[in-house]
PDB file of C-alpha atoms in Angstrom:
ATOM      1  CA  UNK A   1       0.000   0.000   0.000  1.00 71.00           C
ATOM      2  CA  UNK A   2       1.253   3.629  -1.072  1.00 95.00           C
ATOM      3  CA  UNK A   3       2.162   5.883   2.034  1.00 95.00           C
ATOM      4  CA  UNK A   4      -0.637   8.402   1.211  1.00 96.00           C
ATOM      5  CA  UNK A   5      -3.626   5.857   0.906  1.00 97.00           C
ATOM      6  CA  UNK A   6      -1.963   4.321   4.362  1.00 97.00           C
ATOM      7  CA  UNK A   7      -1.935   7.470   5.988  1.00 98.00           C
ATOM      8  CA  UNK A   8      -5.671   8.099   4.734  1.00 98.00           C
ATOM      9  CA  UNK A   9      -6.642   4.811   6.166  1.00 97.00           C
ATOM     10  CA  UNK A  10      -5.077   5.646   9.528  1.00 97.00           C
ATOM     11  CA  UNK A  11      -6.576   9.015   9.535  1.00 98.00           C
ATOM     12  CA  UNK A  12     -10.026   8.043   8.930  1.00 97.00           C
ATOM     13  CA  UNK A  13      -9.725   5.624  11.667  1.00 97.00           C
ATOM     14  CA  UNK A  14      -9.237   8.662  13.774  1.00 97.00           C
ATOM     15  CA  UNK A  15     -12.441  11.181  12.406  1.00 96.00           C
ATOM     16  CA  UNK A  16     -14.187   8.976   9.937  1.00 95.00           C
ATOM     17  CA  UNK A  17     -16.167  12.004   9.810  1.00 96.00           C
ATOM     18  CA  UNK A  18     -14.017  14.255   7.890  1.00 95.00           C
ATOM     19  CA  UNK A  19     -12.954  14.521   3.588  1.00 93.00           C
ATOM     20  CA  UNK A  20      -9.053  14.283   4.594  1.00 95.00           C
ATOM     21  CA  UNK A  21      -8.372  13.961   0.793  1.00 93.00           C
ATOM     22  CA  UNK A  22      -9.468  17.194   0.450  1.00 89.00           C
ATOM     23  CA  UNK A  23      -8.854  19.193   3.568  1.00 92.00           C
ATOM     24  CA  UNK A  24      -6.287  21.780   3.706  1.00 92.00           C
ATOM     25  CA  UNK A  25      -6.940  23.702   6.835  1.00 95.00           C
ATOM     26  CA  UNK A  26      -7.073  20.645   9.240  1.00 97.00           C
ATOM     27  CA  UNK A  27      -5.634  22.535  12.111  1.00 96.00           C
ATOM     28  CA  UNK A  28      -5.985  26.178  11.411  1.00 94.00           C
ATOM     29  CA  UNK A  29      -9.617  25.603  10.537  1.00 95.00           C
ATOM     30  CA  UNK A  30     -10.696  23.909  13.540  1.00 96.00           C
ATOM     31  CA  UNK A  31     -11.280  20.729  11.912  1.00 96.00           C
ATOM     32  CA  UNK A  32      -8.833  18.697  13.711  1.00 96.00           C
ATOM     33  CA  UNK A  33      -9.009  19.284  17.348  1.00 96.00           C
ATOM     34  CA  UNK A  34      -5.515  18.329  19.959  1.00 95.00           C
ATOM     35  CA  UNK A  35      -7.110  15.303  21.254  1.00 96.00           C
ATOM     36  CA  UNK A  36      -7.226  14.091  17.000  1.00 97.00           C
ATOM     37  CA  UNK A  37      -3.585  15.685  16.943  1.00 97.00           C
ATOM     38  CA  UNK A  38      -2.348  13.500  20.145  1.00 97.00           C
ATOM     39  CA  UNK A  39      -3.914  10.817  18.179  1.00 98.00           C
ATOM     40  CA  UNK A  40      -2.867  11.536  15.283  1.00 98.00           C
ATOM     41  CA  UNK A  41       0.905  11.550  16.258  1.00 97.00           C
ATOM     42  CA  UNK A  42       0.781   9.027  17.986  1.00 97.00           C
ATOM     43  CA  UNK A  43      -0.396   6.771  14.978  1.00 97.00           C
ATOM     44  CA  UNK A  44       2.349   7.973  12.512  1.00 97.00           C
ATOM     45  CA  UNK A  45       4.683   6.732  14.916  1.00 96.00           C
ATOM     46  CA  UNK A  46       3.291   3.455  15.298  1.00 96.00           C
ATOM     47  CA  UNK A  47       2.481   3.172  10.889  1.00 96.00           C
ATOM     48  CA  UNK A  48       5.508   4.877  10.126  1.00 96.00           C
ATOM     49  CA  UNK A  49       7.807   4.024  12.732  1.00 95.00           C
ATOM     50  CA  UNK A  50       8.753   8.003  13.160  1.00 96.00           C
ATOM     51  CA  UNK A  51       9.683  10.017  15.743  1.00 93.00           C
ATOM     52  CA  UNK A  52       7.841  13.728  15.741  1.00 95.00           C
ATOM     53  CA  UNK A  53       9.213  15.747  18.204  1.00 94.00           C
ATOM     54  CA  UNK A  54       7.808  18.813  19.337  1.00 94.00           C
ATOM     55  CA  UNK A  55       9.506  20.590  17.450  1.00 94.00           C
ATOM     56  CA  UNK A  56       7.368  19.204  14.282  1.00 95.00           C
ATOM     57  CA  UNK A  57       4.373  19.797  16.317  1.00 95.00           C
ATOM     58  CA  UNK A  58       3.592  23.107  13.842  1.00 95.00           C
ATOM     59  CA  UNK A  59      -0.377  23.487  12.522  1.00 94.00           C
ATOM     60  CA  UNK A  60       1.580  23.914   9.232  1.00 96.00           C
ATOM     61  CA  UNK A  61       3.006  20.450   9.827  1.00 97.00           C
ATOM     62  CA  UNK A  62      -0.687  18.765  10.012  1.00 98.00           C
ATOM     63  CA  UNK A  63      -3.526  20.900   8.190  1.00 97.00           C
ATOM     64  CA  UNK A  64      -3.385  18.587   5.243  1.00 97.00           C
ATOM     65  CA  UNK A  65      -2.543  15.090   4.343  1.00 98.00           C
ATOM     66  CA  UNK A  66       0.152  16.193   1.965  1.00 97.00           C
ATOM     67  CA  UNK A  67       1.556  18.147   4.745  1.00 98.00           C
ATOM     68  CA  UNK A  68       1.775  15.234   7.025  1.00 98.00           C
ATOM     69  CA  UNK A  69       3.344  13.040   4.222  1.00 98.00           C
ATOM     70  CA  UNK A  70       5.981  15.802   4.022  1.00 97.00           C
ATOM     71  CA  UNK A  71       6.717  15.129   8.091  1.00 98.00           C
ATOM     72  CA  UNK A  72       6.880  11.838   7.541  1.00 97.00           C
ATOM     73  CA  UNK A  73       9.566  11.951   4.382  1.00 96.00           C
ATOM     74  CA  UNK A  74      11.640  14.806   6.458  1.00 95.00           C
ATOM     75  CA  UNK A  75      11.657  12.490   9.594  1.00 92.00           C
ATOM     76  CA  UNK A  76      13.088   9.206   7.909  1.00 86.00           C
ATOM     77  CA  UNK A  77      15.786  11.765   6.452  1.00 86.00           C
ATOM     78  CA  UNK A  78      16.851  12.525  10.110  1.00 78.00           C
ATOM     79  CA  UNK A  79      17.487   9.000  10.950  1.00 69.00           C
TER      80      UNK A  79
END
């Protein structure tokens, strides 16, 4: 399975109630609350095995799924 379609999966575990594919204002819009964003983290760690510190923890970093692919990508280039 492609990273985005896993990360869609994973994310609609988490709000089945909201379009990720076409969101681009998760956090700054008030779509995505910090209980989802605890959540959240927490399962790209697990299905991505990465490490976000909070330093990544930036709206910027998870108001869209592109955006959140882009963490991903930058945290296995740390390693």
């Amino acid at each position: 399975m492609d990273e985005r379609k896993e990360l869609l999966e994973v994310l609609s575990e988490i709000r089945e109630d909201v379009d990720f594919e076409d969101e681009t204002e998760l956090v700054s819009g008030g779509i995505i609350d910090s209980i989802d964003l605890t959540q959240i983290i927490a399962a790209l760690d697990e299905t991505f095995d990465v490490h976000i510190t909070t330093g990544d923890i930036e709206p910027e970093n998870f108001n869209s799924v592109d955006a959140m692919l882009e963490l991903i990508h930058s945290c296995h280039m740390e390693r």
